[in-house]
PDB file of C-alpha atoms in Angstrom:
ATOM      1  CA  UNK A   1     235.295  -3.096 172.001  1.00  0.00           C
ATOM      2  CA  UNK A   2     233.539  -6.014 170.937  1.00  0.00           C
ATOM      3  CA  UNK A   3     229.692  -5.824 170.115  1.00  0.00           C
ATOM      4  CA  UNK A   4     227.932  -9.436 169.410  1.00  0.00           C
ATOM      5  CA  UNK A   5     223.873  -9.622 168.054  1.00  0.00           C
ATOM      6  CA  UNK A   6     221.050 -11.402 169.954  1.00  0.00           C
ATOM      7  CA  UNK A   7     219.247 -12.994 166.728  1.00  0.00           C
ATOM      8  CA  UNK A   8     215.891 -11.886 165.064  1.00  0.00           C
ATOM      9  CA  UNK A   9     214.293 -14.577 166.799  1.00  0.00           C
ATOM     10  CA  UNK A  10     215.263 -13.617 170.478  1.00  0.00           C
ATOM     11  CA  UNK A  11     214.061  -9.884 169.896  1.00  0.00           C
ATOM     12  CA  UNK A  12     210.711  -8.133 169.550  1.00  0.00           C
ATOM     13  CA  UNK A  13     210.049  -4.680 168.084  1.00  0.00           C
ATOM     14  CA  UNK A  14     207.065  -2.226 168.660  1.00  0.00           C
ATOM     15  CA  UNK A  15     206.819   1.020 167.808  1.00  0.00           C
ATOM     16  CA  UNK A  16     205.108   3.128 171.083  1.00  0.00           C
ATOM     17  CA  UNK A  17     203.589   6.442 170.856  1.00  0.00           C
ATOM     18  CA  UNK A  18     204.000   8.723 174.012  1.00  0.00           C
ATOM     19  CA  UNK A  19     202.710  11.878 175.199  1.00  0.00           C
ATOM     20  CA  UNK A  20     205.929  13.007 176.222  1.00  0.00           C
ATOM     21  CA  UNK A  21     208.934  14.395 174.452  1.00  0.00           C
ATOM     22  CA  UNK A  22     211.806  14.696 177.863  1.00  0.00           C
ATOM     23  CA  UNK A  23     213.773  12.304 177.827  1.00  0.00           C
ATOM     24  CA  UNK A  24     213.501  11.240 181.045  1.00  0.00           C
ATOM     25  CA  UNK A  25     209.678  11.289 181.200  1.00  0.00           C
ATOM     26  CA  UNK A  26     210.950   8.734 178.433  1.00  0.00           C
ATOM     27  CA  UNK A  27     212.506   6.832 180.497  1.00  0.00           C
ATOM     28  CA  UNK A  28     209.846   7.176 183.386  1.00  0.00           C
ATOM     29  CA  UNK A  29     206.885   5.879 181.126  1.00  0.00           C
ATOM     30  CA  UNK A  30     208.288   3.296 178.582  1.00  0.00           C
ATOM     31  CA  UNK A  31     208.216   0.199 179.778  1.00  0.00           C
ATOM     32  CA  UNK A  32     204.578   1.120 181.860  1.00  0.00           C
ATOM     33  CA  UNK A  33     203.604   1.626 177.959  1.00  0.00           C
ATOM     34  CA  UNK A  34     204.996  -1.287 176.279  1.00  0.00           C
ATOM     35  CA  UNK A  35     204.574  -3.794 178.690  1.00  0.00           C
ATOM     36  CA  UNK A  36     200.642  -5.090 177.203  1.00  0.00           C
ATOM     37  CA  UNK A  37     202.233  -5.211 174.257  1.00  0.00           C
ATOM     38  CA  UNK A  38     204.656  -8.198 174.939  1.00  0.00           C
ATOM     39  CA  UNK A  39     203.949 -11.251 175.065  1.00  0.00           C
ATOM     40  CA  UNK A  40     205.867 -12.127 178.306  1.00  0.00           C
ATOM     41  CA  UNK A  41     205.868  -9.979 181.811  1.00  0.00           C
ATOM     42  CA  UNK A  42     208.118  -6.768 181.853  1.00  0.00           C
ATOM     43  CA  UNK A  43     210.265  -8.294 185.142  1.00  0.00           C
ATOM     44  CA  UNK A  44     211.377 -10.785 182.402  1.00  0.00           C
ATOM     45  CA  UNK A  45     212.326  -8.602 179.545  1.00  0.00           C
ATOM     46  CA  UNK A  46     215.290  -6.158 178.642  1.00  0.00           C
ATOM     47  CA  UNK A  47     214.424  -2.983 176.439  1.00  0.00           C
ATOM     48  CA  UNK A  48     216.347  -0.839 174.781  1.00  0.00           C
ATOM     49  CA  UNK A  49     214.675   2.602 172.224  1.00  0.00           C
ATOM     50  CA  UNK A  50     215.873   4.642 169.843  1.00  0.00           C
ATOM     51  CA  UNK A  51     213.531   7.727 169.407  1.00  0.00           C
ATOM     52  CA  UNK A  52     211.929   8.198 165.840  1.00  0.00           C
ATOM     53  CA  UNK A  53     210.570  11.241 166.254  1.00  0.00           C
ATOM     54  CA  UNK A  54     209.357  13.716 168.724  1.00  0.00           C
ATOM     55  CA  UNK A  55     206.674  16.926 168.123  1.00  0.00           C
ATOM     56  CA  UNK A  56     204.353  18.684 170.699  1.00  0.00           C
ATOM     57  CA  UNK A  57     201.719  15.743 170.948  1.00  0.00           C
ATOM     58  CA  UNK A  58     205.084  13.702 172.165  1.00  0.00           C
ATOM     59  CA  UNK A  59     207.224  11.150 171.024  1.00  0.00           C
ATOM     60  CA  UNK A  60     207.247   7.810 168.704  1.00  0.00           C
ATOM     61  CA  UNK A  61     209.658   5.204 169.768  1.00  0.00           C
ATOM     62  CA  UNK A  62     211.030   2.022 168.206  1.00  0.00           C
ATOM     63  CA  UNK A  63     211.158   0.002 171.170  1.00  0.00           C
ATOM     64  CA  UNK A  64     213.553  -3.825 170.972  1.00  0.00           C
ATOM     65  CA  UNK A  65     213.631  -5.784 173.510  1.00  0.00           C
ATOM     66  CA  UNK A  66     214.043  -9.522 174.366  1.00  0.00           C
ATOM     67  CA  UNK A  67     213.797 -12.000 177.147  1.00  0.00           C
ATOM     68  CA  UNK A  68     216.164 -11.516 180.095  1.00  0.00           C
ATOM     69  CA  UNK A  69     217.285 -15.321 179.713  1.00  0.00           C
ATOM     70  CA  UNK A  70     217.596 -15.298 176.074  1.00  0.00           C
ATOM     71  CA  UNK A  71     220.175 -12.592 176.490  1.00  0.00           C
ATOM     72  CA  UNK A  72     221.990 -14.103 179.449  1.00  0.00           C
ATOM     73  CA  UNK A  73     222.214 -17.266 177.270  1.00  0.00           C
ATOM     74  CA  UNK A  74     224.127 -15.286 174.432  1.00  0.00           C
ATOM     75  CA  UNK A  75     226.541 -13.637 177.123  1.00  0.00           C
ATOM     76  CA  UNK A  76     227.320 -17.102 178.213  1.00  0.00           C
ATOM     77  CA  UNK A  77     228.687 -18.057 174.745  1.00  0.00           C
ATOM     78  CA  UNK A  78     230.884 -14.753 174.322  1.00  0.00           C
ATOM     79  CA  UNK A  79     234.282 -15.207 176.340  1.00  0.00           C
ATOM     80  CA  UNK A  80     234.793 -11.716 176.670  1.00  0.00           C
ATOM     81  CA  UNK A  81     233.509  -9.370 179.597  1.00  0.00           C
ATOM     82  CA  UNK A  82     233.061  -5.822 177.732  1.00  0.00           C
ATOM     83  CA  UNK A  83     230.783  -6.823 175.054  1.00  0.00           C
ATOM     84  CA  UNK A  84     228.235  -4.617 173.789  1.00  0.00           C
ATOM     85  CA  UNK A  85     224.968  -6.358 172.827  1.00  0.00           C
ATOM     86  CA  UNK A  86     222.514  -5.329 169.596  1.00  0.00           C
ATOM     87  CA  UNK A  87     220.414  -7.402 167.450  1.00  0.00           C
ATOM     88  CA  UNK A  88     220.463  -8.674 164.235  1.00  0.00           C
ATOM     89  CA  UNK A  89     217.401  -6.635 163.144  1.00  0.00           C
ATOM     90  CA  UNK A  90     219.488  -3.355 164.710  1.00  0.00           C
ATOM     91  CA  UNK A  91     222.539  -3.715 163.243  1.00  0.00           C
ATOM     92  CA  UNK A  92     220.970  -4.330 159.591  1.00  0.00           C
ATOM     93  CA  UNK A  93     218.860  -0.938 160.027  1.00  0.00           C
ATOM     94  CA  UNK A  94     221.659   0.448 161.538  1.00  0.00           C
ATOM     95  CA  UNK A  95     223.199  -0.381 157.586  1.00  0.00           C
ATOM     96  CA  UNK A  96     220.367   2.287 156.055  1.00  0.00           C
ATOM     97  CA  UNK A  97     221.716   6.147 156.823  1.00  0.00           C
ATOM     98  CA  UNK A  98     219.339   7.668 154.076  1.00  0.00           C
ATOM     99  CA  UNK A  99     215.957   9.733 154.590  1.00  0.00           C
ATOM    100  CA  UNK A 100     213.703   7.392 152.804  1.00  0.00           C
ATOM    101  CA  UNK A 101     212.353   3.999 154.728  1.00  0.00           C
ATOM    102  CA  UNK A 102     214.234   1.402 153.381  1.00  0.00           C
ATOM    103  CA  UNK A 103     213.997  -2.643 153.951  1.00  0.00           C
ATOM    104  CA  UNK A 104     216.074  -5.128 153.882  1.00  0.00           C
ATOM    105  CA  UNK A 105     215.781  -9.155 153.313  1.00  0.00           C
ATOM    106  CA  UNK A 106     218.543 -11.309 155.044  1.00  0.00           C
ATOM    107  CA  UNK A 107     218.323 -15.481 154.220  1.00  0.00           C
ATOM    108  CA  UNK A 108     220.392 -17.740 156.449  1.00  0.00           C
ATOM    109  CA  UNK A 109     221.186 -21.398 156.554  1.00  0.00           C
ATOM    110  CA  UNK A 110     218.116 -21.372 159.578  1.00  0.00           C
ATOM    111  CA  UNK A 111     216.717 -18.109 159.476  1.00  0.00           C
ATOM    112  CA  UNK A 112     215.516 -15.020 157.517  1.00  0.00           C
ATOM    113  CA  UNK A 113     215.094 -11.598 158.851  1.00  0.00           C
ATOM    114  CA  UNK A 114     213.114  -8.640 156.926  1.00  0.00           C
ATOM    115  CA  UNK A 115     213.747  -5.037 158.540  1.00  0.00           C
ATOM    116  CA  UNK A 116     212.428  -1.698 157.652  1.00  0.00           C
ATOM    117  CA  UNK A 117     214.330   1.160 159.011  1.00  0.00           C
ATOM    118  CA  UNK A 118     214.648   4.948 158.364  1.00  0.00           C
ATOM    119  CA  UNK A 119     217.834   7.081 159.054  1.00  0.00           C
ATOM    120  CA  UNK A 120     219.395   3.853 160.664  1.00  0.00           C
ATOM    121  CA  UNK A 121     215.973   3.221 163.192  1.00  0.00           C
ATOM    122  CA  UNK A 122     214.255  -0.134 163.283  1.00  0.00           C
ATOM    123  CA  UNK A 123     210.777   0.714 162.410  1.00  0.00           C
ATOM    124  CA  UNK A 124     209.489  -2.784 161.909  1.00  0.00           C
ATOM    125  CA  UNK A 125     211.031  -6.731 161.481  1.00  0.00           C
ATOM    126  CA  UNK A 126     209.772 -10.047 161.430  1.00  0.00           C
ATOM    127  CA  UNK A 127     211.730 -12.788 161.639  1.00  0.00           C
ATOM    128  CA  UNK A 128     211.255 -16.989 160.886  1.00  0.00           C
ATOM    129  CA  UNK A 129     213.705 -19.674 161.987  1.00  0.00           C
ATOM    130  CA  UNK A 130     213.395 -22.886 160.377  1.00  0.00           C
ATOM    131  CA  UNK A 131     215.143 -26.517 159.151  1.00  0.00           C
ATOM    132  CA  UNK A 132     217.051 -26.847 156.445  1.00  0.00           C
ATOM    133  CA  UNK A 133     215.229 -27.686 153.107  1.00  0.00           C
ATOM    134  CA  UNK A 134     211.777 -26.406 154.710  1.00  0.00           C
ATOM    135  CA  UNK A 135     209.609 -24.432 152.209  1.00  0.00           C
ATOM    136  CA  UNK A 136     208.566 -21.801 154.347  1.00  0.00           C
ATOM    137  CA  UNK A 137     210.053 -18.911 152.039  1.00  0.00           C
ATOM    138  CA  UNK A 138     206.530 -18.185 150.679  1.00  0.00           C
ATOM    139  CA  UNK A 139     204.843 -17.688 154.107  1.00  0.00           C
ATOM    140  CA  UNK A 140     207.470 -15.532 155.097  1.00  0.00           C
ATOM    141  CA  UNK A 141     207.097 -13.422 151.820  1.00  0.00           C
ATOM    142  CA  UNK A 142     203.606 -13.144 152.294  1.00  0.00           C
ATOM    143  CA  UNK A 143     204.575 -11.604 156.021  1.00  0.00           C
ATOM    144  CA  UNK A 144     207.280  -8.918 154.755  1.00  0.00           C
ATOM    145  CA  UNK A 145     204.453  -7.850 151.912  1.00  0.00           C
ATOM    146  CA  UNK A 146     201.983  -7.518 154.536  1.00  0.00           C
ATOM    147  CA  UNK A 147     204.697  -5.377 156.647  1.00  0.00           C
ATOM    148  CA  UNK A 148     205.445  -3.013 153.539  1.00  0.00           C
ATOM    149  CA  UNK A 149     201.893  -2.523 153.091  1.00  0.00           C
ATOM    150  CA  UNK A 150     201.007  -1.531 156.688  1.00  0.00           C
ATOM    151  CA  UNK A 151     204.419   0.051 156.210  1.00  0.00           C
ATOM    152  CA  UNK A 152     202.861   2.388 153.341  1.00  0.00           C
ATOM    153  CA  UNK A 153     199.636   3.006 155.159  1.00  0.00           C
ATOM    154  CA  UNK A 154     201.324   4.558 157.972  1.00  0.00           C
ATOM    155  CA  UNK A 155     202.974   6.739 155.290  1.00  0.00           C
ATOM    156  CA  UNK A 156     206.509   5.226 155.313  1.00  0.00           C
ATOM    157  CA  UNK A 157     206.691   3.638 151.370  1.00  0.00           C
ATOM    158  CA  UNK A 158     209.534   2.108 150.699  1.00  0.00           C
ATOM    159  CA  UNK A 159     212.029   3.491 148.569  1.00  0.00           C
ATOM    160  CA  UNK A 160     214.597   0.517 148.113  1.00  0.00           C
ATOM    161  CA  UNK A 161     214.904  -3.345 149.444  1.00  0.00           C
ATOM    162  CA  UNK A 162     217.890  -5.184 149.943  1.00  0.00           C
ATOM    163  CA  UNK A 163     218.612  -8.479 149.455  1.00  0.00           C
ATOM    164  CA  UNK A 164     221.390 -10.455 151.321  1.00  0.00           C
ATOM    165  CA  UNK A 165     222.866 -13.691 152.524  1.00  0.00           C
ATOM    166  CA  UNK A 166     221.475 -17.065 151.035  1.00  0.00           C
ATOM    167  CA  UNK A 167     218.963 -15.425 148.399  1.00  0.00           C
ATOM    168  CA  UNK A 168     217.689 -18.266 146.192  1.00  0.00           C
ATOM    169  CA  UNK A 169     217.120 -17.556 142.630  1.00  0.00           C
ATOM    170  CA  UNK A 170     213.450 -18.148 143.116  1.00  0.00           C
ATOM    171  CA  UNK A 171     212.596 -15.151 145.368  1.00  0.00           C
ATOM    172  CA  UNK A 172     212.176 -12.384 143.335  1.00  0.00           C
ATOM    173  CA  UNK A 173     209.481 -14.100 141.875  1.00  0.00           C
ATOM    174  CA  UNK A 174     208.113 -14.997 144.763  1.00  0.00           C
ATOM    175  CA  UNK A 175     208.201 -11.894 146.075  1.00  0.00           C
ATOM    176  CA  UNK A 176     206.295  -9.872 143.286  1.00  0.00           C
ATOM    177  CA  UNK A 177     203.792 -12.916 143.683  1.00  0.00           C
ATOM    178  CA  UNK A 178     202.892 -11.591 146.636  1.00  0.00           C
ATOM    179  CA  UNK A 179     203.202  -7.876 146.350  1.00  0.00           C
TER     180      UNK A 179
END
């Protein structure tokens, strides 16, 4: 079967705590919870979860979701009935199966994406379109450094980042400028 990506800039992430651990009580309460934090109404988004972790207090989610137009926009393009839809952000944390929270740094022609994910979950992204030959690269870096270090106060440090796609030779030290 075919699965096709919405990109980083279509999708939001949040991470939601609950206090419930069934999954259908889930189910039942998630989108009651998440819906202040977007930035559109709920009737207009699609939402999808993957469970982080669950104790007795109740359960942590990694919430995506996206705009019910943006995705019927993408289906429109794909000439096939059967396809399965992720994201861009999703299927790069879906790339990290170890235990420690890793992130990972994807430059495009139009776009970069910076993900954090444990065990294959989307913990956190952030994502920046822009035109060719725009110097945006350092406001974006100064975004991902802020995500690693909100990323380390909430006690996930990260053990490895990955680089991939158009990485100039100038980001490194950009980077480390801002870490």
């Amino acid at each position: 079967s075919l699965v096709t990506a919405l990109p980083a800039t279509d999708v939001l992430c949040r991470q939601l705590s609950l206090p419930v651990t069934k999954d259908r009580e889930i189910e039942a309460v998630r989108d009651f919870q998440v819906e202040p934090l977007l930035p559109f109404p709920i009737e207009e988004a699609v939402l999808d979860h993957q469970v982080i972790f669950k104790n007795k207090q109740g359960a942590r989610l990694s919430v995506v979701v996206c705009r019910k137009e943006r995705l019927q926009h993408h289906l429109q393009k794909i000439p096939f009935e059967s396809a399965r839809v992720s994201s861009i952000p999703s299927a790069l944390a879906a790339t990290v199966t170890g235990s420690g929270c890793e992130a990972i740094l994807h430059l495009g022609e139009e776009s970069a994406t910076f993900v954090v994910a444990v065990e294959g979950m989307l913990l956190a992204m952030r994502s920046l379109a822009f035109e060719a030959g725009q110097q945006l690269l350092p406001v974006f870096a100064l975004e991902v450094a802020q995500t690693v270090c909100a990323m380390q106060e909430h006690g996930h440090p990260l053990s490895c980042l990955s680089l991939c796609g158009e990485v100039g030779s100038d980001l490194p030290s950009i980077l480390e400028e801002t870490t």
